[in-house]
Coordinates of C-alpha atoms in Angstrom, one line a residue:
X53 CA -42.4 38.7 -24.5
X54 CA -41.8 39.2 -20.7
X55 CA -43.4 36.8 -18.8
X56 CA -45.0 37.8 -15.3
X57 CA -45.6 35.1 -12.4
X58 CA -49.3 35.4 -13.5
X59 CA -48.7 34.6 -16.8
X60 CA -46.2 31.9 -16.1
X61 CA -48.8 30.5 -13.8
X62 CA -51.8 30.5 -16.1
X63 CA -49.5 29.2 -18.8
X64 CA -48.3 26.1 -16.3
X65 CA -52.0 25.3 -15.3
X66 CA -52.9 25.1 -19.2
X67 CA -50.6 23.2 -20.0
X68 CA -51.4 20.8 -17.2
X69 CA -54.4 20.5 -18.2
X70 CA -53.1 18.9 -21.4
X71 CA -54.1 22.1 -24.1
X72 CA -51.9 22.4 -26.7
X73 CA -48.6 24.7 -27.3
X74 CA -50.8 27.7 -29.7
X75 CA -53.6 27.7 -27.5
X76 CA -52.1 28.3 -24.5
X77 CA -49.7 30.5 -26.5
X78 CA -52.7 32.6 -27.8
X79 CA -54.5 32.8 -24.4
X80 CA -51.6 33.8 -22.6
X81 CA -50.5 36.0 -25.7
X82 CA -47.5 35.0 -26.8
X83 CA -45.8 32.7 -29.8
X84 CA -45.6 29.3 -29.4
X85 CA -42.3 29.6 -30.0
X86 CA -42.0 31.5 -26.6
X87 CA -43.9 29.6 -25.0
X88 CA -42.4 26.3 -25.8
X89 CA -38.9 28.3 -25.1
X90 CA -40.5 29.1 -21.8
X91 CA -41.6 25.3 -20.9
X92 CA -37.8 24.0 -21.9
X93 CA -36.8 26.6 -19.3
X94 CA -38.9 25.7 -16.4
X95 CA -39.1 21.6 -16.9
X96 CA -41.0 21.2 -13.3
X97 CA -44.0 23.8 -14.2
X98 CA -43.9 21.6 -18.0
X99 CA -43.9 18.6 -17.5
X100 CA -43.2 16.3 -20.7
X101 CA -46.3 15.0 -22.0
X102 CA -45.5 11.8 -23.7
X103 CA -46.5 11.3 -27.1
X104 CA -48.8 8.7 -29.0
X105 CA -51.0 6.1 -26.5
X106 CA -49.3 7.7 -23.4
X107 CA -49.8 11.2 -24.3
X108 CA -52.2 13.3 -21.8
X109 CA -55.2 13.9 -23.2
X110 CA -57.5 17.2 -23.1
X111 CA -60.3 15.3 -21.6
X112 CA -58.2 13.7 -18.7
X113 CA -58.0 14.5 -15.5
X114 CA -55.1 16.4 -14.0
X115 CA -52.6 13.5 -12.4
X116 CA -53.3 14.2 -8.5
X117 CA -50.0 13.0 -6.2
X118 CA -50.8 11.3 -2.9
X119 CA -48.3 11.7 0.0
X120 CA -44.8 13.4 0.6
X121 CA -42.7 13.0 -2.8
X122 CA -40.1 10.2 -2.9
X123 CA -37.0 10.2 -1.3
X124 CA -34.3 10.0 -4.1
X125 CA -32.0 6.4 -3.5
X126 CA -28.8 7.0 -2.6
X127 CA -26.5 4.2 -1.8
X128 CA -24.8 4.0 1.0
X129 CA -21.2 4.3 1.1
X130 CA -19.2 3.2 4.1
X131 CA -16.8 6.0 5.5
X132 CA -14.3 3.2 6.4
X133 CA -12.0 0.9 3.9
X134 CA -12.8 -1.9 4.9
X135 CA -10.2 -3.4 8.1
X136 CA -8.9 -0.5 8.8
X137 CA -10.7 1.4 11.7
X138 CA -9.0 4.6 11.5
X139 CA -6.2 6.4 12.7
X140 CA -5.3 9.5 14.4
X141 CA -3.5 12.8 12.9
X142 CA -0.4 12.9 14.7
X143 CA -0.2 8.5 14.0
X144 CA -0.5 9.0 10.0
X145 CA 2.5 8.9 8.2
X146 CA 3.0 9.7 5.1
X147 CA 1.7 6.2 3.3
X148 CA -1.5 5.9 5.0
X149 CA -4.7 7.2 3.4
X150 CA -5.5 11.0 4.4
X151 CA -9.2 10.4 3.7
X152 CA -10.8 11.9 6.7
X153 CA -13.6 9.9 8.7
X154 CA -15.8 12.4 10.2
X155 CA -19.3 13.6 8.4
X156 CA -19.4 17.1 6.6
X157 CA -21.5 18.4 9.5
X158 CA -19.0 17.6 11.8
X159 CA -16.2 19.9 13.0
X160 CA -12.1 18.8 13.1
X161 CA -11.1 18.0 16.5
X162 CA -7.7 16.8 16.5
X163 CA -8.1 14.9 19.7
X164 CA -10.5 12.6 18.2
X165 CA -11.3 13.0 14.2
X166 CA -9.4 9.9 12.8
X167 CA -8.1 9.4 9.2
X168 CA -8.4 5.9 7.3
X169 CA -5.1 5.2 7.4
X170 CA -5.1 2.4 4.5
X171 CA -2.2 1.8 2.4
X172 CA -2.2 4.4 0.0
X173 CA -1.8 3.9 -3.7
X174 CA 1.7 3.2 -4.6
X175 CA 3.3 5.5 -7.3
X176 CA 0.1 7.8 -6.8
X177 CA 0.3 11.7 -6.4
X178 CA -3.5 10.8 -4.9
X179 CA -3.2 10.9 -0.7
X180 CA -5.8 8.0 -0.7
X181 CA -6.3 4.5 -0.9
X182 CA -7.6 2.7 -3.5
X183 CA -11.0 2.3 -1.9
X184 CA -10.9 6.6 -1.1
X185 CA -9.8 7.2 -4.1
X186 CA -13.0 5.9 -5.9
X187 CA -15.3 7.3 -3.7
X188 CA -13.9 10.8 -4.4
X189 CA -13.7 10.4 -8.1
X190 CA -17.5 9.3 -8.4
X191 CA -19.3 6.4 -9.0
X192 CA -16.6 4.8 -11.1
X193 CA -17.0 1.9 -13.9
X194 CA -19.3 -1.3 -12.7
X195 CA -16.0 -3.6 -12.6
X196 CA -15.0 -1.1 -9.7
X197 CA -18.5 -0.5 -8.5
X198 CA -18.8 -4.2 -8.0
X199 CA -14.9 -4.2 -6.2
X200 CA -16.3 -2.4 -3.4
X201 CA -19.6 -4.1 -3.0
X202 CA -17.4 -7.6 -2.9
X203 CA -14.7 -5.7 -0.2
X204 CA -17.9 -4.8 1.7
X205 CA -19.3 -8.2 1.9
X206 CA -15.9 -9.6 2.5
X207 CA -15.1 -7.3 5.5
X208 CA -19.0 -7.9 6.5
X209 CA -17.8 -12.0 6.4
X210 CA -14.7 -11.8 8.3
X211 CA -16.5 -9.6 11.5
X212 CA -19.0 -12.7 11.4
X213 CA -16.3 -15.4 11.7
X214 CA -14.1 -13.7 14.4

């Protein structure tokens, strides 16, 4: 079947409604089998129902959402290694972390866009340090998660006591 923005739309609004797959299938008129293909396809028109006690019953009331949606949780992570505040492109020699510490909005100015200029990792094709070189792999394992939050909270310690 070739489904039409109507049909996708009436489709969406019965299943909301918390009608089951050959109902909706027949109203609309298609198989349930397309149907259910067209509800893995489009996961925020179908939302999963839940099964058992939390399943949503034909007799409840559409869920109604209250406000703007949530902003997803991002954690911050700090452009800087922690004590070292940066370094220009003509100071960085070839040891120092390339990592560059200006925000993707930003534009290069070679006057004044700095590079970390950390230690790099020894033995290392990699042109950062080790604290770079997590952040642009991903998220990394918890032991290293936790590495950063302590170097954070150490760095965050010493600016206290000076």
């Amino acid at each position: 079947m070739k489904w039409t923005a109507e049909n996708k739309a009436e489709a969406a609004r019965l299943w909301s409604t918390g009608m089951n797959g050959p109902e909706i299938a027949e109203l609309v008129g298609a198989t349930p089998e397309e149907l259910y293909g067209l509800a893995r396809r489009n996961p925020v028109l179908f939302r999963p129902r839940g099964h058992g006690k939390t399943r949503f019953r034909k007799t409840a009331a559409p869920p109604q959402v209250e406000g703007p949606a949530p902003k997803p949780f991002k954690s911050a992570f700090p452009a800087k290694a922690p004590g070292y505040a940066g370094v220009p492109k003509g100071r960085l020699t070839s040891c120092q972390c390339e990592f560059p510490l200006w925000g993707h909005h930003e534009a290069f100015d070679a006057e004044t866009s700095l590079f970390c200029g950390a230690p790099r990792i020894p033995d290392s094709r990699i042109p950062y340090c080790g604290f770079h070189a997590i952040a642009t792999a991903g998220k990394g394992t918890p032991v290293e998660r936790r590495a950063i939050r302590d170097a954070i909270a150490m760095d965050a310690r010493e600016t206290v006591a000076a």
